[in-house]
PDB file of C-alpha atoms in Angstrom:
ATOM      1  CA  UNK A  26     270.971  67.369  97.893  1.00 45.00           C
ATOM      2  CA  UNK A  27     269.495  70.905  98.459  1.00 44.00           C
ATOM      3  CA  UNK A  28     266.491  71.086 101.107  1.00 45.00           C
ATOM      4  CA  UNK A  29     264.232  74.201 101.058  1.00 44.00           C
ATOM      5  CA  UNK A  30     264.348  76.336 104.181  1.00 47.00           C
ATOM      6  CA  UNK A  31     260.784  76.848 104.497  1.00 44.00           C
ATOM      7  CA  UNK A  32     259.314  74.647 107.137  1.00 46.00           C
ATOM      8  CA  UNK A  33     256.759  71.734 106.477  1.00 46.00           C
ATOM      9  CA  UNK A  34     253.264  71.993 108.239  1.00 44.00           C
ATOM     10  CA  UNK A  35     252.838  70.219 110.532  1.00 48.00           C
ATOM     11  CA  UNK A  36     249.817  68.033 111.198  1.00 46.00           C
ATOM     12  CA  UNK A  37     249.147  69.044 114.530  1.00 50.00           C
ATOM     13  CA  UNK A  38     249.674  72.659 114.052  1.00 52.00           C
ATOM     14  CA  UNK A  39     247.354  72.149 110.849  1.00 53.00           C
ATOM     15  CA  UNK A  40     244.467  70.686 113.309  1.00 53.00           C
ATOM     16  CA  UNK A  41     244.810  73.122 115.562  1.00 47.00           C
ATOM     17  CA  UNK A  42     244.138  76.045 113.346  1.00 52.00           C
ATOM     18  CA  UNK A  43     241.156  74.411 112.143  1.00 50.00           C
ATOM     19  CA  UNK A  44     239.373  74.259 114.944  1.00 45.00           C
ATOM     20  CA  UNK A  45     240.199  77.830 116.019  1.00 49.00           C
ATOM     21  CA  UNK A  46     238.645  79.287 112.345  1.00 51.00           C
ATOM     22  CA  UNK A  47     235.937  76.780 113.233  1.00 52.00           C
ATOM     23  CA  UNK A  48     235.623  78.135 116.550  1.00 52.00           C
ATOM     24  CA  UNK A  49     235.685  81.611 115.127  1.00 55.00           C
ATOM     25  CA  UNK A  50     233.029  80.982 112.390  1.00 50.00           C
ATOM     26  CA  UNK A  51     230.731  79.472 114.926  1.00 50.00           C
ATOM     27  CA  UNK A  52     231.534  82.573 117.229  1.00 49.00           C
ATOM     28  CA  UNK A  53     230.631  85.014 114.465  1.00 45.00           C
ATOM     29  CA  UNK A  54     227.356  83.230 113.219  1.00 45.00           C
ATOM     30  CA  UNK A  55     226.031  83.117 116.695  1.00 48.00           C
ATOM     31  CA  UNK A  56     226.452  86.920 116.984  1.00 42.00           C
ATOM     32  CA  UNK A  57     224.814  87.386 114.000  1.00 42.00           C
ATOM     33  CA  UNK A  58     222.167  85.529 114.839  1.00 43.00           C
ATOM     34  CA  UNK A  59     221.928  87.395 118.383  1.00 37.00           C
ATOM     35  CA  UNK A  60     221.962  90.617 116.330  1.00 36.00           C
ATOM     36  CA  UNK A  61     219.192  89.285 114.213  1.00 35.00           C
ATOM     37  CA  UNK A  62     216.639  88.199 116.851  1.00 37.00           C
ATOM     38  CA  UNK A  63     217.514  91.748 118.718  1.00 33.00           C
ATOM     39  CA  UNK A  64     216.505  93.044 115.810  1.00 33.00           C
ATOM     40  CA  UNK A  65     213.590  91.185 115.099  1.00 38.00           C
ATOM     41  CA  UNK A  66     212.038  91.541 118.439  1.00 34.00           C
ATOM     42  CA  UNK A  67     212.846  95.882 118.441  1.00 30.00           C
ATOM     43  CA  UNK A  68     210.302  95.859 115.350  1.00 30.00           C
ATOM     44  CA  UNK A  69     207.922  93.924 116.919  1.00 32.00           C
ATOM     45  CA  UNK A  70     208.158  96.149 119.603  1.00 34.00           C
ATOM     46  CA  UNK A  71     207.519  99.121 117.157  1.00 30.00           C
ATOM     47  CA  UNK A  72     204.004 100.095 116.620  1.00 34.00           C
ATOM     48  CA  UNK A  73     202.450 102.002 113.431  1.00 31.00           C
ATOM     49  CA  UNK A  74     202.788 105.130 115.469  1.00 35.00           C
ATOM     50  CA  UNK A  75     206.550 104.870 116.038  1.00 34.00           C
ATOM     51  CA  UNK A  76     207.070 104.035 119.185  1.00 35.00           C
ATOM     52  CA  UNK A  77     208.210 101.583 121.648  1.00 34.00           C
ATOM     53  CA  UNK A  78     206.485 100.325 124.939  1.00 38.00           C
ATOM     54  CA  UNK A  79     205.354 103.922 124.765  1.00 38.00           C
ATOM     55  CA  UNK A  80     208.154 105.299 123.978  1.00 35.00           C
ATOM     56  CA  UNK A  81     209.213 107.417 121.144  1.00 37.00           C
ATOM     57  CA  UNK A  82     211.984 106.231 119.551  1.00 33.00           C
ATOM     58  CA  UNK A  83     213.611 109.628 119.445  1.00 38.00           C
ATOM     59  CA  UNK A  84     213.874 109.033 123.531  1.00 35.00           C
ATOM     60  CA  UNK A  85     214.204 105.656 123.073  1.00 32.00           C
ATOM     61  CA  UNK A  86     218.104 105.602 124.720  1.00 31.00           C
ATOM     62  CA  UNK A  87     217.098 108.352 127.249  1.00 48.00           C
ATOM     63  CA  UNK A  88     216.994 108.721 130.822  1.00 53.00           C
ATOM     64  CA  UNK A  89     213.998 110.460 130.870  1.00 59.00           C
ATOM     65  CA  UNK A  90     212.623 108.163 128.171  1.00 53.00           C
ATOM     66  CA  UNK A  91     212.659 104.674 130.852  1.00 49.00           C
ATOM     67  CA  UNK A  92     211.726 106.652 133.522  1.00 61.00           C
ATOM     68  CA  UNK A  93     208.873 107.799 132.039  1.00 64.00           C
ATOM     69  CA  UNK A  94     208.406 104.166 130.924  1.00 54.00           C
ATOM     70  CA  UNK A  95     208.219 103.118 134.484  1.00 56.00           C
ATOM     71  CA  UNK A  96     205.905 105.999 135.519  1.00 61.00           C
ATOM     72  CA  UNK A  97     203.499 104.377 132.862  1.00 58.00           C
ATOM     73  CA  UNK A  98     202.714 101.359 134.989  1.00 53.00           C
ATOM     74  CA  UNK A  99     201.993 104.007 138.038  1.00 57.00           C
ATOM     75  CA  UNK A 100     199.350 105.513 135.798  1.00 57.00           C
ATOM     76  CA  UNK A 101     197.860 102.362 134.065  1.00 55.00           C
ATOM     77  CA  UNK A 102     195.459 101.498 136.899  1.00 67.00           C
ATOM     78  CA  UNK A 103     193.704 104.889 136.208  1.00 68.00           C
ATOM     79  CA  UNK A 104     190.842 105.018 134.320  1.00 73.00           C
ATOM     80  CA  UNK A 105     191.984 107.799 131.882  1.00 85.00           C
ATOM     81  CA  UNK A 106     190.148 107.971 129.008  1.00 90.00           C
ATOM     82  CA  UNK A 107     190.445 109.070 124.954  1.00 92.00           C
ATOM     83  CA  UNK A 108     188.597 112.159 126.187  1.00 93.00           C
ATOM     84  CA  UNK A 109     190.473 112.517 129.101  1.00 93.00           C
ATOM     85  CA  UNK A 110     194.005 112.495 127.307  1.00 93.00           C
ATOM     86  CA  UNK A 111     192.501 114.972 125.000  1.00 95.00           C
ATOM     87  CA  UNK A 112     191.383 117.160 127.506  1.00 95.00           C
ATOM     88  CA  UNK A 113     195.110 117.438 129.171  1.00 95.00           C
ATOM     89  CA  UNK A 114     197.044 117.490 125.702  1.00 95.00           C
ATOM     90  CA  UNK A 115     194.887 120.360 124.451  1.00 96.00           C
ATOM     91  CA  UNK A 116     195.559 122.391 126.787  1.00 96.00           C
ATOM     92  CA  UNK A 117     199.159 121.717 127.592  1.00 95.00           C
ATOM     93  CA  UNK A 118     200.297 121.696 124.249  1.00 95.00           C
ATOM     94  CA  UNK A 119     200.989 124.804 121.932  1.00 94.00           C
ATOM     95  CA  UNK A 120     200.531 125.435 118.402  1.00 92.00           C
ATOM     96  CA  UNK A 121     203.659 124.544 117.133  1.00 91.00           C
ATOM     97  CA  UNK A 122     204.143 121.972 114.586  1.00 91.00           C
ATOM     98  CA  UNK A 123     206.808 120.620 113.159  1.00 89.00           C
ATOM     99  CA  UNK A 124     208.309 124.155 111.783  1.00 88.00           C
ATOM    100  CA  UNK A 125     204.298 125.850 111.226  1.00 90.00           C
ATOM    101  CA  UNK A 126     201.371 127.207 113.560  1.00 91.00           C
ATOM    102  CA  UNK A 127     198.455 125.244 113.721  1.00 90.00           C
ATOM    103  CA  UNK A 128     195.132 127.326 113.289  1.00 88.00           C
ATOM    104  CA  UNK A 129     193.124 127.089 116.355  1.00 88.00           C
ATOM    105  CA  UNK A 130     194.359 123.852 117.332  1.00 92.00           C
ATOM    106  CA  UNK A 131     197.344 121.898 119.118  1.00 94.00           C
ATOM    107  CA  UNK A 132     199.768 119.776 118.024  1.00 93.00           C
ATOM    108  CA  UNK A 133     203.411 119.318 120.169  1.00 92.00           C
ATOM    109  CA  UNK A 134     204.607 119.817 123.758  1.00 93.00           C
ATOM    110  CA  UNK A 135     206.732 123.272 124.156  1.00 92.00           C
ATOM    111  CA  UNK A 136     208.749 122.140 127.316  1.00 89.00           C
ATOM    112  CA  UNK A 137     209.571 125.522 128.312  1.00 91.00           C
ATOM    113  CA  UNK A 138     206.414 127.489 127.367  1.00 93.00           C
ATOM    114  CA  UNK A 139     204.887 124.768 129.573  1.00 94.00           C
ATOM    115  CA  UNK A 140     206.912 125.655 132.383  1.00 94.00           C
ATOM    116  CA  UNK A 141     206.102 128.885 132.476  1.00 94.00           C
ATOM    117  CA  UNK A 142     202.499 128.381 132.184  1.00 95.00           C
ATOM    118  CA  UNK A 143     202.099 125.285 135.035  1.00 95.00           C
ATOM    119  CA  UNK A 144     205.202 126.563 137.338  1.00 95.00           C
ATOM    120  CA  UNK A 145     204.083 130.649 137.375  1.00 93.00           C
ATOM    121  CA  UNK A 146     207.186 131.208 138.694  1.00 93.00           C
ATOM    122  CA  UNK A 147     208.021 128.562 141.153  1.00 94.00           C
ATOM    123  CA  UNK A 148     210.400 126.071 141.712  1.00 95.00           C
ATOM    124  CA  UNK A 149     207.766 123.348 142.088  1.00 95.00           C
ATOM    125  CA  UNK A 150     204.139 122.759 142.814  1.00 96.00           C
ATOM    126  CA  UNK A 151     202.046 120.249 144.072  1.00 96.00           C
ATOM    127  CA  UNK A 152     199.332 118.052 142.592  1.00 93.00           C
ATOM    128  CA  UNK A 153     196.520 120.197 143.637  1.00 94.00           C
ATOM    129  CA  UNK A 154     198.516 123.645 141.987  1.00 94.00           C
ATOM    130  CA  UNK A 155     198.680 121.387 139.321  1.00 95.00           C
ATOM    131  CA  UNK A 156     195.121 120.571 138.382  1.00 92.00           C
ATOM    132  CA  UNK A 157     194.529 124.484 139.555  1.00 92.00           C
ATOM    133  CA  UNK A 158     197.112 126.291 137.083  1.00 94.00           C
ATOM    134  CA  UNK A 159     195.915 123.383 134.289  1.00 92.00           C
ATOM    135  CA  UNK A 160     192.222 124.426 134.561  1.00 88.00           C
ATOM    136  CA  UNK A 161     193.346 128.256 134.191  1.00 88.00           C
ATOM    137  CA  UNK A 162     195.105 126.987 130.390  1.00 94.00           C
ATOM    138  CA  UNK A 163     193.242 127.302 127.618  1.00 94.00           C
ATOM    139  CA  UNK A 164     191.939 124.059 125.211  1.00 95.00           C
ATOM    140  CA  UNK A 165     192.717 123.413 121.771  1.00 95.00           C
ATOM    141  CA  UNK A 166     191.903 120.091 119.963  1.00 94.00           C
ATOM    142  CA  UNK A 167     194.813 118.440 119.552  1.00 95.00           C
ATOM    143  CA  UNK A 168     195.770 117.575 115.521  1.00 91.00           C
ATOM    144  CA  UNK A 169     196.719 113.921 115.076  1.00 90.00           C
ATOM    145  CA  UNK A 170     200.384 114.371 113.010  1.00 89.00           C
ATOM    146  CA  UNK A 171     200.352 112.914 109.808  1.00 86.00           C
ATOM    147  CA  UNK A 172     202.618 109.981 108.821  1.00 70.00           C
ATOM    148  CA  UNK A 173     205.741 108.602 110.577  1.00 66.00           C
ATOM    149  CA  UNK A 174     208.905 110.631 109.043  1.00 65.00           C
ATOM    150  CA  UNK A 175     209.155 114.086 109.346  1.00 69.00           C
ATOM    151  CA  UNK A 176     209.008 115.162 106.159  1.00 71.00           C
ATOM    152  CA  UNK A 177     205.431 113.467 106.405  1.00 76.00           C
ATOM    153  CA  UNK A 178     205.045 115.407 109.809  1.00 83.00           C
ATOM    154  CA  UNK A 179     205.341 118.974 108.469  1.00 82.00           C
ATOM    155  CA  UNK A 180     202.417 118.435 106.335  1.00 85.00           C
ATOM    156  CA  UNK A 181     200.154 118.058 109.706  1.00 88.00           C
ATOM    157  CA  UNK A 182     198.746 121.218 109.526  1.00 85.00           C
ATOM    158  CA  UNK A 183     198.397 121.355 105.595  1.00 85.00           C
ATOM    159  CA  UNK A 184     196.121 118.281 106.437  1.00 79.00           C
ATOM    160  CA  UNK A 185     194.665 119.868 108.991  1.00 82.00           C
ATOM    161  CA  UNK A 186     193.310 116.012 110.867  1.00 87.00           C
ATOM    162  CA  UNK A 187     192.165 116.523 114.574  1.00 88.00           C
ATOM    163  CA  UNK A 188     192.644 113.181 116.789  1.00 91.00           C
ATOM    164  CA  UNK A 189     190.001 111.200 117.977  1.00 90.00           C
ATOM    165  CA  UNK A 190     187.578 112.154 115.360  1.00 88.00           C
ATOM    166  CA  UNK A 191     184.412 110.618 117.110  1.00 89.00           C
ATOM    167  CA  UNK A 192     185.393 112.224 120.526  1.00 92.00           C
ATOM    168  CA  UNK A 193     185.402 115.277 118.440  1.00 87.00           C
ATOM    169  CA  UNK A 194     181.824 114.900 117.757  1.00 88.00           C
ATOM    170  CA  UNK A 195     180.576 113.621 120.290  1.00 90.00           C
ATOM    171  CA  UNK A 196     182.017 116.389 122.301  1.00 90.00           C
ATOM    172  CA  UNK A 197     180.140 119.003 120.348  1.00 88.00           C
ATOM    173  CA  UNK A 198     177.207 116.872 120.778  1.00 87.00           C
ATOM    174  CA  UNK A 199     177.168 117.479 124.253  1.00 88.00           C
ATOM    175  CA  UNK A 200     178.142 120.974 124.134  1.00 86.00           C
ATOM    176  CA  UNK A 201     174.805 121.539 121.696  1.00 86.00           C
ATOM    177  CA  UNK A 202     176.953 122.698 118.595  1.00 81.00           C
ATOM    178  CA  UNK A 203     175.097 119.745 116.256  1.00 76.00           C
ATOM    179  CA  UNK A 204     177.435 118.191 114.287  1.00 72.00           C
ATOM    180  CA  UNK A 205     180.128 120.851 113.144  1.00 67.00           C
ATOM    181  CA  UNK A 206     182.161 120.541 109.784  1.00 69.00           C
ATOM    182  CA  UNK A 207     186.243 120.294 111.446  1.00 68.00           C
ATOM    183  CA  UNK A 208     187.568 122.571 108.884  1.00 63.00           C
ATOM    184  CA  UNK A 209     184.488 125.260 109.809  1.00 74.00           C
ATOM    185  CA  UNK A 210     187.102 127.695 111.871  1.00 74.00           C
ATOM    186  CA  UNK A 211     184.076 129.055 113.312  1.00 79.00           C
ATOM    187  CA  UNK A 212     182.736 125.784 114.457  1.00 80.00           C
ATOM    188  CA  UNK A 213     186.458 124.537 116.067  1.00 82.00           C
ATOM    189  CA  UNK A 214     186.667 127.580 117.928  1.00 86.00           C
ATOM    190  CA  UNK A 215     183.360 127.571 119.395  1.00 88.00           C
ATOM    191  CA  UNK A 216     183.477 123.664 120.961  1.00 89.00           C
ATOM    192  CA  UNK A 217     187.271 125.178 122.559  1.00 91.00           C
ATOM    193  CA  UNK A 218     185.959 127.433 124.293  1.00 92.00           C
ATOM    194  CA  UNK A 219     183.219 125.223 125.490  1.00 91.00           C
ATOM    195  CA  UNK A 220     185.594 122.656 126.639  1.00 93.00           C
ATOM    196  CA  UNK A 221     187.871 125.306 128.039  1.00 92.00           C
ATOM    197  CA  UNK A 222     185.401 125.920 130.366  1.00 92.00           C
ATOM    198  CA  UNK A 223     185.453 122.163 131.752  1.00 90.00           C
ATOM    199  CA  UNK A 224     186.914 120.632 134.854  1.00 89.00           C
ATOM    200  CA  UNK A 225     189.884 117.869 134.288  1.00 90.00           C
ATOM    201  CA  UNK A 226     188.716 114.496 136.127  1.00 91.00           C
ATOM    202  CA  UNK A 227     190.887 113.760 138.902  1.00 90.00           C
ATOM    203  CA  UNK A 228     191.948 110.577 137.089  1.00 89.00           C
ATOM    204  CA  UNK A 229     193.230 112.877 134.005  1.00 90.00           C
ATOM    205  CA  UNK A 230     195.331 115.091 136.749  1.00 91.00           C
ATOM    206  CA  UNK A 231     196.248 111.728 138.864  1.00 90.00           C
ATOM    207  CA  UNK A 232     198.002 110.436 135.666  1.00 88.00           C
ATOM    208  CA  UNK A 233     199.723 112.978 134.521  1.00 90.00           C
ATOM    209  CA  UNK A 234     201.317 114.122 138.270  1.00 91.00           C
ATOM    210  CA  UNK A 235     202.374 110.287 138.611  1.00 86.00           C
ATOM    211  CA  UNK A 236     203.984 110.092 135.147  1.00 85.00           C
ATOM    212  CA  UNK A 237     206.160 113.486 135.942  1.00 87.00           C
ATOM    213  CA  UNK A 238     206.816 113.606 139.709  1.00 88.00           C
ATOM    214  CA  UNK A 239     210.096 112.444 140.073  1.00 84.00           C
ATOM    215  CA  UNK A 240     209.698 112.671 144.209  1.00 87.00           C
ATOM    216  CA  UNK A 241     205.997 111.719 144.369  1.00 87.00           C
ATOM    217  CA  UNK A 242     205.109 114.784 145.870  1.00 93.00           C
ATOM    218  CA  UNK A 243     205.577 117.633 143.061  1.00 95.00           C
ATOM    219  CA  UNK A 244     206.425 118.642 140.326  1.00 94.00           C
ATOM    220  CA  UNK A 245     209.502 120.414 138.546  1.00 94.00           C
ATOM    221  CA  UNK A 246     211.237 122.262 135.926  1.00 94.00           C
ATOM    222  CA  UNK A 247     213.039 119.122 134.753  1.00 90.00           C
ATOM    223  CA  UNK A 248     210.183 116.847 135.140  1.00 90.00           C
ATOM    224  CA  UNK A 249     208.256 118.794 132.745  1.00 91.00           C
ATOM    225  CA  UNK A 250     211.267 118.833 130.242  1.00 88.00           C
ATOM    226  CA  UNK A 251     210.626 115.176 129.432  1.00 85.00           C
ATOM    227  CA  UNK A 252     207.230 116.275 127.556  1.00 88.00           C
ATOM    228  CA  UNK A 253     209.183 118.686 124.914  1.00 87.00           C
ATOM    229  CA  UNK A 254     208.270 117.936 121.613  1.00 87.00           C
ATOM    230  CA  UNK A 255     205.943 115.251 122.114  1.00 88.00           C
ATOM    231  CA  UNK A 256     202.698 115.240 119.830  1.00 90.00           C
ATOM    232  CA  UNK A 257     199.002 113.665 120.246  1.00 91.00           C
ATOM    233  CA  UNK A 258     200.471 110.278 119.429  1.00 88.00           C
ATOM    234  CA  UNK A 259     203.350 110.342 121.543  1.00 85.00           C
ATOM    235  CA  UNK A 260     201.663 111.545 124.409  1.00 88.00           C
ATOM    236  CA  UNK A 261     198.359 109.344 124.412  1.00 86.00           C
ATOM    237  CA  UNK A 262     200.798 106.443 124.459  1.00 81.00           C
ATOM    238  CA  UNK A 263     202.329 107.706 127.215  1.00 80.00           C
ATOM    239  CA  UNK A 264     199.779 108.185 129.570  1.00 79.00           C
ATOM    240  CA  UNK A 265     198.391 105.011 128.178  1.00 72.00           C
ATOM    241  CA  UNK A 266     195.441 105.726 126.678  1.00 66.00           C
ATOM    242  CA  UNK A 267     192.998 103.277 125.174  1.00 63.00           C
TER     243      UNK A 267
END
């Protein structure tokens, strides 16, 4: 009688490999759930205007992006507010946006147009140059950047929106312009030039040299890098605006 060459299973070995696909299974469903929650917690994490913890997520992965994350406590304790952030934004942000030029107004963060215009040719300066050389820049009301994707965000200056609406008025209010129509060129240009003329509160200044000084004591090329490209939204998250 013929027997086949092929081996019979055996019962142990057959035992054995269950458990290890068992084991594997098991191994693979808790990653996936892992992966999941991750997941699940990021978006919770993600507000409507795109960012995380104050983040945006273009930096999200950065160096520069968690230490500015950290500076963000330093600055919290500051009473900075809406009008404050828009004071600082609109004047050290440039027209640029998103691939057009806003008219008479500001919209992201040129990193080294900045530099040139708070460094004037140094290699650092100090809190007090700071607040000096950002008083000397002129303001622009910042535009608030329309939608989250950016083929949403080139249409910012089509729309034409400026940020903080009511701050916007009430500014003008206490400049003595009335109540001036946004779109009114005219009008826009007029309440810059007003609050051009203003002094920055040292609480504006404060946060801004704590959320950039990488030594505590000045200010750099490379610290102001980290601002390039931000807009109104990224930036009043940053400094942690209410």
């Amino acid at each position: 009688m013929l027997h086949s060459s092929v081996p019979r299973p055996q019962r142990g070995n057959s035992r054995y490999h269950a458990v290890l696909l068992a084991a594997g299974t098991i191994a693979l469903l808790c990653a996936a759930s892992v992966s999941v929650s991750s997941q699940n917690a990021l978006s919770r994490n993600i507000s409507r205007r795109n960012v995380i913890k104050s983040s945006p997520l273009a930096w999200a992965t950065s160096t520069a992006a968690l230490t500015l994350i950290k500076k963000n406590a330093a600055a919290a304790d500051l009473s900075v507010t809406k009008y404050d952030t828009v004071s600082l934004f609109g004047r050290i942000a440039t027209s640029s946006c998103y691939g057009k030029i806003a008219n008479r107004a500001t919209c992201q963060i040129d990193g080294e147009n900045l530099m040139g215009r708070l460094l004037k040719g140094s290699s650092s300066i100090s809190k007090e140059q700071l607040k000096e050389n950002i008083r000397d820049l002129q303001f622009e009301w910042p535009l608030k950047p329309y939608g989250q994707e950016k083929e949403n965000k080139v249409k910012t200056v089509i729309l034409n929106k400026p940020a903080e609406l009511s701050e916007w008025k009430e500014a003008a209010r206490r400049k003595n312009l009335g109540d001036p129509f946004y779109l009114n060129a005219s009008g826009r240009e007029k309440l810059n030039k007003a609050i051009s003329t203003e002094e920055l509160t040292d609480d504006a200044v404060d946060a801004l040299f704590k959320i950039l000084s990488s030594d505590g004591k000045s200010i750099r090329a490379d610290d102001i890098s980290r601002l390039s490209g931000m807009d109104w939204y990224a930036f009043s998250d940053l400094l942690g605006s209410p």
